[in-house]
Amino acid sequence: MELVELRFENYKAFHRPASLELRPLTLLIGRNSAGKSAAARLPLLLSRALSGRAESPVELEVDGVDFGASFLDLIHNRTPHGAIGLGAAFEDDTERRVEVWAKIQHVSEYMLQVVSAFELRVTGAPPLKLTWIGTNPLEDPAPYRLQLDGATREVNVAFRGLLPDPTIFAHLDRMGMTPSAMVFAEFTMLVSTVLARVGYLGPFREAPQRLYRFPGGNPESVGRRGANAPALLAADYLRRRGEVLQRVSEWYQRHLGGWPLSIARQGDSFSVVLRNPTNPAIEVNIADVGTGLSQVLPLVVQRQFEVVTGKTGGIEIVEQPELHLHPGAHGDLADLYIEAAKQQGARFIIETHSENFVLRVRRRIAEKQLDPDRVSLYWVDDAPQGGSELKRIEILPTGDVSDWPRGVFSEDFEEAKAIRAAQREHAWGSASRRMCSSAKTTPRGARWRGSSMPSSKGATSGKSTIPTPLRRAAGSRAMLAAARRGARSRSCGSPTPRRSTLPRTAGRTRS
């Protein structure tokens, strides 16, 4: 079973109901503080809330990730006595679907959270609904109205996080709904199992150290700040034939300057170093190289570890993987996740500010190396009614996009337009100065006397001997030249003449 959709309402920046469809590769783009992180981190929040072991409906710190100082920080605009709605949908290989939805009320007087409404839907079974009907938020268990398949009963229910205590299924048995009770019990356990495999890697990775101790165990995750990446490499170096280390080193060689990465053993400790490709005796500690090379290490290590071990299940949230990395390597980083997203059971939620990252995903789709059905792309932006909203951007099989929001990644185009405008203005200014210089050195009459434009009068008859179309063309050229002289005069500081300085022929359009 896999997590396929997130739902939320009045949650942080999102006032109105929103849903986020999750695919193997889900990308969130948008402005700073628009709400990308709030949406991306939601599976982590739900992993504790739907575990069946949480002490409160929503815990504000999960695996070291802080969601707020109080529950008010989760409510849009921090409204006192406000409520938020959180939900998720899961599907298995047979397309059976489980949907969980809960509304959590904040009781300001007691600084307490109460699950005021709960709904569980499972394919093939009637929905189970619970509505809080109590008046004392301190009651536990508390009175709820239970609705199932047209039947209603008042029951006392205790919640563990956002899930009702398993005693709820005993109530269903007494209502003569044993099959439904068994279905709900089974899928509640499955939901908890799926969300137990949520990983998170934040935007600020641990700074590298010069020296590390060899790990006593075998870590399988780099951790939320990537601090375990060196230990994972060292364990692989000592106990797994170094296959992960070899793959990480090859990736660094191909994409980050050609220097292989290795472990330098120093007694009971070790260092992570980069070696000169032409002289391996020269090594540089990773603490002494550019920040980008050390910041990307946890991402590369985690990806290669899962390739080697085959442990690709679960959900992984990654914020700004491209941080501190040169834009030229953003696409190569995207390829890491593209390859991982092709594996069965993998789910990645990636928040990024990198246009190159998104372009590489589109390119791989256009090259038929990635199925567009395995990608979700969302733009997080201001909603017309206030707050933020999610806008789905569909990537077509050609790599093109539909409904691309105005202004998304348009900064380079706007900058290019501004540069071109500045270049044109500079070129016009230079041309004006040259014309001014020419005007000061060439008598006005000489310019017309030297003109090759034919006379508009005959030599003897006083009538034009030039065909009318040619005469009109000559007049147009003269008008253009006069306009340029006027502009040149103004740019050179000369006053605009009161009367036209056009030759007489310019005004004659009839023979």
Short mmCIF file of C-alpha atoms in Angstrom, two decimals:
data_model
loop_
_atom_site.label_atom_id
_atom_site.label_comp_id
_atom_site.label_asym_id
_atom_site.label_seq_id
_atom_site.Cartn_x
_atom_site.Cartn_y
_atom_site.Cartn_z
CA MET A 1 0.00 0.00 0.00
CA GLU A 2 1.25 3.49 -0.87
CA LEU A 3 0.45 7.05 0.11
CA VAL A 4 -1.12 8.67 -2.97
CA GLU A 5 -2.75 11.91 -1.77
CA LEU A 6 -2.53 14.52 0.97
CA ARG A 7 -5.45 16.73 1.97
CA PHE A 8 -5.43 19.78 4.22
CA GLU A 9 -7.56 22.77 5.12
CA ASN A 10 -6.84 25.93 7.12
CA TYR A 11 -3.33 24.53 7.59
CA LYS A 12 -0.53 27.08 7.85
CA ALA A 13 -0.48 29.15 4.60
CA PHE A 14 -3.42 27.24 3.08
CA HIS A 15 -6.82 28.60 4.08
CA ARG A 16 -9.05 26.79 1.61
CA PRO A 17 -9.19 23.00 1.12
CA ALA A 18 -6.21 21.73 -0.89
CA SER A 19 -5.04 18.36 -2.11
CA LEU A 20 -1.63 17.17 -3.25
CA GLU A 21 -1.52 14.10 -5.48
CA LEU A 22 1.63 12.15 -4.79
CA ARG A 23 3.43 10.22 -7.49
CA PRO A 24 6.85 8.59 -7.41
CA LEU A 25 8.37 12.02 -8.11
CA THR A 26 6.44 15.00 -6.72
CA LEU A 27 7.99 18.45 -7.22
CA LEU A 28 6.97 21.62 -5.41
CA ILE A 29 8.11 24.99 -6.77
CA GLY A 30 7.17 28.54 -5.80
CA ARG A 31 8.21 31.70 -4.01
CA ASN A 32 9.78 31.82 -0.57
CA SER A 33 7.29 31.48 2.30
CA ALA A 34 4.49 30.46 -0.08
CA GLY A 35 3.87 27.19 1.79
CA LYS A 36 6.02 24.64 -0.06
CA SER A 37 7.69 23.31 3.07
CA ALA A 38 4.39 23.09 4.95
CA ALA A 39 2.94 20.89 2.20
CA ALA A 40 6.12 18.85 1.70
CA ARG A 41 6.53 18.04 5.40
CA LEU A 42 2.94 16.93 5.92
CA PRO A 43 3.67 13.17 5.54
CA LEU A 44 6.17 13.51 8.39
CA LEU A 45 3.53 15.18 10.57
CA LEU A 46 1.00 12.47 9.70
CA SER A 47 3.51 9.67 10.29
CA ARG A 48 3.26 10.35 14.02
CA ALA A 49 -0.39 11.42 14.06
CA LEU A 50 -1.52 8.21 12.32
CA SER A 51 0.87 5.87 14.11
CA GLY A 52 -1.64 5.02 16.83
CA ARG A 53 0.98 5.89 19.46
CA ALA A 54 0.87 9.70 19.57
CA GLU A 55 0.01 11.36 22.88
CA SER A 56 -1.83 14.28 21.27
CA PRO A 57 -3.72 14.54 17.95
CA VAL A 58 -0.85 16.44 16.32
CA GLU A 59 2.62 16.49 17.83
CA LEU A 60 4.66 19.56 16.99
CA GLU A 61 8.07 17.87 16.82
CA VAL A 62 8.59 14.74 14.78
CA ASP A 63 12.05 13.18 14.39
CA GLY A 64 13.67 16.46 15.31
CA VAL A 65 11.66 18.53 12.82
CA ASP A 66 9.90 21.48 14.46
CA PHE A 67 6.38 22.29 13.21
CA GLY A 68 5.67 25.20 15.55
CA ALA A 69 5.83 26.51 19.10
CA SER A 70 2.14 25.76 19.66
CA PHE A 71 -0.81 24.28 17.78
CA LEU A 72 -1.80 27.84 16.86
CA ASP A 73 1.20 27.91 14.51
CA LEU A 74 -0.50 25.23 12.41
CA ILE A 75 -3.75 27.20 12.09
CA HIS A 76 -4.04 29.66 9.21
CA ASN A 77 -3.57 33.20 10.57
CA ARG A 78 -3.19 31.67 14.07
CA THR A 79 -6.92 32.08 14.72
CA PRO A 80 -7.82 31.41 18.40
CA HIS A 81 -10.27 28.51 18.79
CA GLY A 82 -9.56 27.70 15.14
CA ALA A 83 -9.33 24.26 13.57
CA ILE A 84 -7.37 22.51 10.84
CA GLY A 85 -8.26 19.57 8.63
CA LEU A 86 -5.71 16.89 7.76
CA GLY A 87 -6.13 13.78 5.66
CA ALA A 88 -4.44 11.21 3.47
CA ALA A 89 -5.36 8.57 0.90
CA PHE A 90 -3.67 5.22 0.33
CA GLU A 91 -3.95 2.66 -2.46
CA ASP A 92 -2.69 -0.88 -2.97
CA ASP A 93 -1.97 -2.91 -6.09
CA THR A 94 -5.62 -3.94 -6.38
CA GLU A 95 -6.68 -0.26 -6.39
CA ARG A 96 -8.36 -0.60 -3.03
CA ARG A 97 -8.35 2.85 -1.50
CA VAL A 98 -8.28 4.00 2.12
CA GLU A 99 -9.05 7.62 3.00
CA VAL A 100 -8.55 9.14 6.43
CA TRP A 101 -9.75 12.62 7.34
CA ALA A 102 -9.74 14.42 10.70
CA LYS A 103 -10.62 17.88 11.94
CA ILE A 104 -8.62 19.07 14.93
CA GLN A 105 -10.06 21.85 17.09
CA HIS A 106 -7.92 24.13 19.23
CA VAL A 107 -9.32 24.88 22.69
CA SER A 108 -7.45 28.04 23.66
CA GLU A 109 -8.59 28.02 27.29
CA TYR A 110 -6.76 24.75 27.94
CA MET A 111 -4.20 24.98 25.10
CA LEU A 112 -5.60 21.62 24.06
CA GLN A 113 -6.32 19.80 20.80
CA VAL A 114 -9.55 17.87 20.27
CA VAL A 115 -10.41 15.65 17.31
CA SER A 116 -13.82 17.15 16.56
CA ALA A 117 -14.52 15.02 13.46
CA PHE A 118 -13.08 11.83 12.00
CA GLU A 119 -13.88 9.91 8.83
CA LEU A 120 -12.51 6.63 7.51
CA ARG A 121 -13.39 5.34 4.04
CA VAL A 122 -12.35 1.99 2.64
CA THR A 123 -13.23 0.66 -0.80
CA GLY A 124 -16.08 -1.80 -0.51
CA ALA A 125 -17.23 -0.69 2.95
CA PRO A 126 -19.55 2.09 4.17
CA PRO A 127 -17.79 5.18 5.58
CA LEU A 128 -17.18 5.38 9.31
CA LYS A 129 -17.81 8.82 10.83
CA LEU A 130 -17.21 10.13 14.35
CA THR A 131 -18.34 13.56 15.56
CA TRP A 132 -17.43 14.99 18.95
CA ILE A 133 -20.58 15.84 20.94
CA GLY A 134 -18.96 16.58 24.28
CA THR A 135 -18.63 19.87 26.13
CA ASN A 136 -15.59 19.10 28.25
CA PRO A 137 -12.40 18.84 26.16
CA LEU A 138 -10.61 17.24 29.10
CA GLU A 139 -12.70 14.07 28.90
CA ASP A 140 -10.83 11.00 27.68
CA PRO A 141 -12.49 8.92 26.40
CA ALA A 142 -14.95 11.51 25.13
CA PRO A 143 -18.50 11.19 23.79
CA TYR A 144 -18.82 10.90 20.00
CA ARG A 145 -21.63 10.26 17.58
CA LEU A 146 -20.79 7.19 15.50
CA GLN A 147 -22.34 6.86 12.04
CA LEU A 148 -21.97 3.78 9.88
CA ASP A 149 -24.14 2.45 7.06
CA GLY A 150 -27.17 4.49 8.12
CA ALA A 151 -26.91 3.51 11.79
CA THR A 152 -26.11 6.06 14.51
CA ARG A 153 -24.95 5.48 18.07
CA GLU A 154 -23.36 7.52 20.84
CA VAL A 155 -20.10 5.99 22.01
CA ASN A 156 -17.13 6.94 24.17
CA VAL A 157 -13.93 7.00 22.15
CA ALA A 158 -10.32 7.73 23.03
CA PHE A 159 -8.05 8.99 20.26
CA ARG A 160 -4.39 8.12 19.93
CA GLY A 161 -3.16 10.80 17.60
CA LEU A 162 -5.69 11.06 14.80
CA LEU A 163 -6.80 7.42 15.00
CA PRO A 164 -9.49 6.15 17.36
CA ASP A 165 -8.48 3.59 19.93
CA PRO A 166 -9.03 0.00 18.68
CA THR A 167 -11.90 -0.34 21.19
CA ILE A 168 -14.01 1.42 18.53
CA PHE A 169 -14.15 -1.88 16.69
CA ALA A 170 -15.86 -3.51 19.65
CA HIS A 171 -18.65 -0.95 19.23
CA LEU A 172 -18.98 -2.01 15.61
CA ASP A 173 -19.27 -5.65 16.64
CA ARG A 174 -22.09 -4.77 19.01
CA MET A 175 -23.82 -2.92 16.18
CA GLY A 176 -23.74 -6.13 14.15
CA MET A 177 -21.09 -4.83 11.75
CA THR A 178 -18.31 -7.32 12.34
CA PRO A 179 -17.16 -7.41 8.66
CA SER A 180 -16.75 -3.62 8.63
CA ALA A 181 -14.90 -3.78 11.94
CA MET A 182 -12.41 -6.28 10.49
CA VAL A 183 -11.88 -4.20 7.34
CA PHE A 184 -11.28 -0.99 9.29
CA ALA A 185 -8.93 -2.71 11.74
CA GLU A 186 -6.86 -4.19 8.90
CA PHE A 187 -6.46 -0.94 6.99
CA THR A 188 -5.79 1.14 10.08
CA MET A 189 -2.77 -1.07 10.72
CA LEU A 190 -1.66 -0.78 7.09
CA VAL A 191 -1.84 3.02 7.22
CA SER A 192 0.39 3.06 10.29
CA THR A 193 2.88 0.75 8.56
CA VAL A 194 3.10 2.87 5.39
CA LEU A 195 3.71 6.10 7.29
CA ALA A 196 6.32 4.48 9.49
CA ARG A 197 8.68 4.67 6.49
CA VAL A 198 8.85 8.44 6.03
CA GLY A 199 12.31 9.96 5.69
CA TYR A 200 13.25 13.63 5.72
CA LEU A 201 16.35 15.52 4.60
CA GLY A 202 16.24 19.23 5.29
CA PRO A 203 17.76 22.13 3.35
CA PHE A 204 20.69 22.66 5.75
CA ARG A 205 22.93 19.62 5.85
CA GLU A 206 25.48 18.98 8.59
CA ALA A 207 28.83 20.72 8.10
CA PRO A 208 31.63 18.21 7.39
CA GLN A 209 34.15 17.24 10.05
CA ARG A 210 37.80 16.54 9.50
CA LEU A 211 37.73 13.31 11.46
CA TYR A 212 35.00 10.75 12.24
CA ARG A 213 34.81 7.67 14.44
CA PHE A 214 33.95 4.40 12.75
CA PRO A 215 30.32 3.48 13.48
CA GLY A 216 29.53 0.55 15.76
CA GLY A 217 26.46 -0.41 13.73
CA ASN A 218 25.16 -0.32 10.18
CA PRO A 219 23.18 2.89 9.59
CA GLU A 220 20.61 2.78 6.79
CA SER A 221 19.74 6.47 6.60
CA VAL A 222 21.79 9.65 6.42
CA GLY A 223 19.37 11.34 8.85
CA ARG A 224 17.39 14.55 8.63
CA ARG A 225 20.54 16.70 8.35
CA GLY A 226 22.73 14.19 6.57
CA ALA A 227 25.01 13.73 9.58
CA ASN A 228 25.11 9.94 9.13
CA ALA A 229 26.38 10.05 5.55
CA PRO A 230 30.09 9.56 6.48
CA ALA A 231 29.19 6.76 8.92
CA LEU A 232 27.13 5.01 6.26
CA LEU A 233 30.07 5.21 3.84
CA ALA A 234 32.48 3.93 6.48
CA ALA A 235 30.23 0.98 7.37
CA ASP A 236 29.99 0.14 3.68
CA TYR A 237 33.78 0.45 3.33
CA LEU A 238 34.37 -1.98 6.23
CA ARG A 239 31.50 -4.44 5.90
CA ARG A 240 29.88 -4.28 2.45
CA ARG A 241 32.85 -4.44 0.05
CA GLY A 242 32.65 -0.68 -0.50
CA GLU A 243 30.11 -0.84 -3.32
CA VAL A 244 28.19 2.22 -2.08
CA LEU A 245 31.44 4.14 -1.67
CA GLN A 246 32.49 3.19 -5.20
CA ARG A 247 29.21 4.42 -6.71
CA VAL A 248 29.37 7.69 -4.76
CA SER A 249 32.98 8.21 -5.88
CA GLU A 250 32.07 7.61 -9.53
CA TRP A 251 29.21 10.11 -9.30
CA TYR A 252 31.55 12.76 -7.89
CA GLN A 253 34.06 12.08 -10.66
CA ARG A 254 31.47 12.42 -13.43
CA HIS A 255 29.62 15.46 -12.17
CA LEU A 256 31.76 17.41 -9.69
CA GLY A 257 35.14 18.09 -11.17
CA GLY A 258 36.66 14.67 -11.77
CA TRP A 259 38.02 14.01 -8.27
CA PRO A 260 37.08 10.60 -6.80
CA LEU A 261 35.88 10.40 -3.19
CA SER A 262 37.27 7.89 -0.72
CA ILE A 263 37.77 7.00 2.94
CA ALA A 264 41.17 7.73 4.52
CA ARG A 265 41.67 5.52 7.57
CA GLN A 266 43.55 6.90 10.57
CA GLY A 267 43.59 4.25 13.30
CA ASP A 268 40.12 3.99 14.83
CA SER A 269 39.00 7.09 12.95
CA PHE A 270 38.60 8.09 9.33
CA SER A 271 38.29 11.10 7.05
CA VAL A 272 36.27 11.65 3.90
CA VAL A 273 38.66 12.88 1.22
CA LEU A 274 38.80 13.75 -2.47
CA ARG A 275 41.83 12.49 -4.41
CA ASN A 276 43.61 14.11 -7.31
CA PRO A 277 42.73 12.02 -10.41
CA THR A 278 46.22 12.42 -11.90
CA ASN A 279 48.12 11.98 -8.63
CA PRO A 280 46.17 9.88 -6.08
CA ALA A 281 48.78 10.66 -3.43
CA ILE A 282 47.30 14.15 -3.24
CA GLU A 283 44.12 14.15 -1.18
CA VAL A 284 41.95 16.97 0.14
CA ASN A 285 39.73 16.65 3.18
CA ILE A 286 36.08 17.27 2.30
CA ALA A 287 36.02 19.92 5.03
CA ASP A 288 38.44 21.97 2.91
CA VAL A 289 36.53 21.95 -0.38
CA GLY A 290 33.60 24.03 -1.57
CA THR A 291 30.39 23.89 0.44
CA GLY A 292 28.42 22.42 -2.44
CA LEU A 293 30.53 19.24 -2.53
CA SER A 294 29.89 18.48 1.13
CA GLN A 295 26.24 19.56 1.12
CA VAL A 296 25.34 17.21 -1.73
CA LEU A 297 27.09 14.21 -0.14
CA PRO A 298 24.11 12.99 1.97
CA LEU A 299 21.80 13.02 -1.05
CA VAL A 300 24.19 11.03 -3.22
CA VAL A 301 25.01 8.58 -0.42
CA GLN A 302 21.35 7.87 0.37
CA ARG A 303 20.47 7.31 -3.27
CA GLN A 304 23.42 4.99 -3.95
CA PHE A 305 22.85 3.08 -0.70
CA GLU A 306 19.28 2.30 -1.73
CA VAL A 307 20.41 1.24 -5.21
CA VAL A 308 22.95 -1.21 -3.76
CA THR A 309 20.73 -2.60 -0.98
CA GLY A 310 17.44 -2.51 -2.89
CA LYS A 311 15.71 -0.77 0.04
CA THR A 312 13.69 1.68 -2.03
CA GLY A 313 10.31 1.64 -0.29
CA GLY A 314 8.79 4.44 1.74
CA ILE A 315 8.48 8.19 1.34
CA GLU A 316 11.40 10.59 1.26
CA ILE A 317 11.01 14.34 1.68
CA VAL A 318 13.90 16.46 0.41
CA GLU A 319 14.04 20.24 0.71
CA GLN A 320 16.20 22.20 -1.74
CA PRO A 321 18.55 19.39 -2.78
CA GLU A 322 20.37 21.83 -5.06
CA LEU A 323 21.37 24.20 -2.25
CA HIS A 324 24.99 25.46 -2.56
CA LEU A 325 25.47 23.42 -5.74
CA HIS A 326 26.52 24.99 -9.04
CA PRO A 327 23.51 25.26 -11.43
CA GLY A 328 25.35 23.13 -13.96
CA ALA A 329 25.07 20.12 -11.62
CA HIS A 330 21.36 20.57 -10.80
CA GLY A 331 20.29 18.44 -13.74
CA ASP A 332 22.70 15.64 -12.75
CA LEU A 333 21.22 15.72 -9.26
CA ALA A 334 17.73 15.48 -10.73
CA ASP A 335 18.82 12.35 -12.61
CA LEU A 336 19.54 10.66 -9.27
CA TYR A 337 15.92 11.05 -8.23
CA ILE A 338 14.58 10.30 -11.69
CA GLU A 339 16.30 6.91 -11.63
CA ALA A 340 15.08 6.23 -8.10
CA ALA A 341 11.51 7.21 -9.01
CA LYS A 342 11.46 4.45 -11.63
CA GLN A 343 11.69 1.83 -8.87
CA GLN A 344 8.52 0.24 -7.55
CA GLY A 345 7.40 1.62 -4.20
CA ALA A 346 9.59 4.74 -4.20
CA ARG A 347 7.98 8.08 -3.34
CA PHE A 348 9.86 11.40 -3.35
CA ILE A 349 8.52 14.82 -2.40
CA ILE A 350 11.05 17.43 -3.47
CA GLU A 351 10.86 21.14 -2.81
CA THR A 352 13.14 23.02 -5.19
CA HIS A 353 13.97 26.49 -6.46
CA SER A 354 16.00 25.11 -9.36
CA GLU A 355 14.73 25.63 -12.89
CA ASN A 356 17.44 23.28 -14.16
CA PHE A 357 16.13 20.51 -11.90
CA VAL A 358 12.64 20.84 -13.39
CA LEU A 359 14.01 21.13 -16.93
CA ARG A 360 15.94 17.87 -16.55
CA VAL A 361 12.75 16.09 -15.49
CA ARG A 362 10.95 17.47 -18.55
CA ARG A 363 13.86 16.49 -20.78
CA ARG A 364 13.85 12.88 -19.55
CA ILE A 365 10.12 12.70 -20.21
CA ALA A 366 10.63 14.04 -23.74
CA GLU A 367 13.40 11.47 -24.27
CA LYS A 368 10.99 8.70 -23.16
CA GLN A 369 13.26 7.84 -20.24
CA LEU A 370 10.61 8.80 -17.68
CA ASP A 371 6.87 8.18 -17.73
CA PRO A 372 5.00 11.50 -17.18
CA ASP A 373 2.46 9.57 -15.09
CA ARG A 374 5.17 9.09 -12.48
CA VAL A 375 5.61 12.85 -11.98
CA SER A 376 3.54 15.49 -10.20
CA LEU A 377 4.56 19.15 -10.51
CA TYR A 378 2.92 21.83 -8.35
CA TRP A 379 3.32 25.59 -8.21
CA VAL A 380 2.58 27.12 -4.79
CA ASP A 381 1.29 30.67 -5.11
CA ASP A 382 -0.92 33.30 -3.50
CA ALA A 383 -4.62 32.48 -3.69
CA PRO A 384 -7.03 35.19 -4.93
CA GLN A 385 -9.08 34.83 -1.74
CA GLY A 386 -6.02 35.07 0.52
CA GLY A 387 -3.50 32.54 1.75
CA SER A 388 -1.79 30.13 -0.63
CA GLU A 389 -2.95 27.55 -3.12
CA LEU A 390 -1.54 24.62 -5.06
CA LYS A 391 -1.62 24.79 -8.86
CA ARG A 392 -1.05 21.56 -10.73
CA ILE A 393 1.18 21.81 -13.81
CA GLU A 394 0.76 18.90 -16.20
CA ILE A 395 3.89 17.66 -17.99
CA LEU A 396 2.98 16.22 -21.38
CA PRO A 397 4.72 13.20 -22.98
CA THR A 398 6.59 15.65 -25.24
CA GLY A 399 8.11 17.37 -22.21
CA ASP A 400 5.94 20.44 -22.78
CA VAL A 401 3.75 21.72 -19.97
CA SER A 402 0.12 22.77 -19.86
CA ASP A 403 -1.29 25.60 -17.75
CA TRP A 404 2.14 27.01 -16.97
CA PRO A 405 1.49 29.84 -14.46
CA ARG A 406 2.46 33.34 -15.42
CA GLY A 407 5.83 34.42 -14.07
CA VAL A 408 7.14 30.95 -13.16
CA PHE A 409 10.90 30.84 -13.81
CA SER A 410 10.56 33.91 -16.05
CA GLU A 411 13.31 35.87 -14.34
CA ASP A 412 15.98 34.92 -16.89
CA PHE A 413 13.72 36.03 -19.75
CA GLU A 414 12.95 39.35 -18.04
CA GLU A 415 16.64 39.92 -17.33
CA ALA A 416 17.48 39.14 -20.97
CA LYS A 417 14.87 41.65 -22.14
CA ALA A 418 16.29 44.29 -19.79
CA ILE A 419 19.82 43.62 -21.04
CA ARG A 420 18.67 43.91 -24.67
CA ALA A 421 16.84 47.15 -23.95
CA ALA A 422 19.95 48.56 -22.30
CA GLN A 423 22.06 47.48 -25.28
CA ARG A 424 19.69 49.18 -27.73
CA GLU A 425 19.68 52.37 -25.68
CA HIS A 426 23.46 52.35 -25.50
CA ALA A 427 23.73 51.74 -29.26
CA TRP A 428 21.30 54.60 -30.00
CA GLY A 429 23.24 56.92 -27.71
CA SER A 430 26.50 56.07 -29.48
CA ALA A 431 24.90 56.60 -32.89
CA SER A 432 23.47 59.94 -31.78
CA ARG A 433 26.88 61.11 -30.65
CA ARG A 434 28.39 60.13 -34.00
CA MET A 435 25.63 61.99 -35.86
CA CYS A 436 26.18 65.04 -33.68
CA SER A 437 29.85 64.97 -34.54
CA SER A 438 29.03 64.67 -38.25
CA ALA A 439 26.51 67.50 -38.08
CA LYS A 440 29.08 69.85 -36.65
CA THR A 441 31.60 69.21 -39.44
CA THR A 442 29.31 69.03 -42.52
CA PRO A 443 27.43 72.11 -43.84
CA ARG A 444 23.70 71.49 -44.17
CA GLY A 445 23.53 72.52 -47.82
CA ALA A 446 26.45 70.31 -48.76
CA ARG A 447 24.55 67.26 -47.65
CA TRP A 448 21.74 68.01 -50.09
CA ARG A 449 24.02 69.16 -52.88
CA GLY A 450 25.85 65.89 -52.68
CA SER A 451 22.64 63.91 -52.70
CA SER A 452 22.07 61.48 -55.53
CA MET A 453 18.30 62.02 -55.39
CA PRO A 454 17.12 63.13 -58.83
CA SER A 455 15.55 66.51 -59.37
CA SER A 456 11.78 66.56 -59.39
CA LYS A 457 11.60 69.11 -62.21
CA GLY A 458 12.37 68.77 -65.88
CA ALA A 459 15.25 70.72 -67.29
CA THR A 460 13.11 72.95 -69.52
CA SER A 461 9.41 72.29 -69.18
CA GLY A 462 9.09 72.92 -65.42
CA LYS A 463 7.20 69.62 -65.04
CA SER A 464 8.40 66.43 -63.43
CA THR A 465 9.96 63.89 -65.74
CA ILE A 466 10.22 61.19 -63.03
CA PRO A 467 7.45 58.60 -62.76
CA THR A 468 5.12 59.26 -59.83
CA PRO A 469 5.96 56.05 -57.80
CA LEU A 470 9.66 56.83 -57.88
CA ARG A 471 9.01 60.44 -56.94
CA ARG A 472 6.91 59.32 -53.98
CA ALA A 473 9.67 56.94 -52.85
CA ALA A 474 12.20 59.74 -53.08
CA GLY A 475 9.91 61.97 -51.04
CA SER A 476 9.53 59.26 -48.38
CA ARG A 477 13.28 58.89 -48.11
CA ALA A 478 13.62 62.62 -47.76
CA MET A 479 10.98 62.71 -45.03
CA LEU A 480 12.79 59.93 -43.15
CA ALA A 481 16.10 61.74 -43.49
CA ALA A 482 14.50 64.94 -42.22
CA ALA A 483 13.02 63.12 -39.25
CA ARG A 484 16.43 61.73 -38.41
CA ARG A 485 17.93 65.22 -38.70
CA GLY A 486 15.30 66.51 -36.31
CA ALA A 487 16.04 63.76 -33.81
CA ARG A 488 19.75 64.39 -34.25
CA SER A 489 19.27 68.09 -33.71
CA ARG A 490 17.33 67.50 -30.52
CA SER A 491 19.85 64.93 -29.25
CA CYS A 492 22.67 67.37 -29.99
CA GLY A 493 20.95 70.14 -28.08
CA SER A 494 19.70 72.15 -31.09
CA PRO A 495 16.19 73.61 -30.92
CA THR A 496 13.49 72.02 -33.05
CA PRO A 497 13.04 74.10 -36.24
CA ARG A 498 9.75 76.02 -36.52
CA ARG A 499 9.27 75.16 -40.17
CA SER A 500 10.10 72.14 -42.20
CA THR A 501 13.55 71.79 -43.67
CA LEU A 502 12.35 69.24 -46.22
CA PRO A 503 13.27 69.83 -49.87
CA ARG A 504 10.38 71.04 -51.97
CA THR A 505 10.18 67.76 -53.86
CA ALA A 506 9.33 65.89 -50.68
CA GLY A 507 5.94 67.52 -50.44
CA ARG A 508 4.90 66.98 -54.10
CA THR A 509 2.88 63.85 -54.58
CA ARG A 510 1.03 64.86 -57.76
CA SER A 511 2.54 65.40 -61.21
#
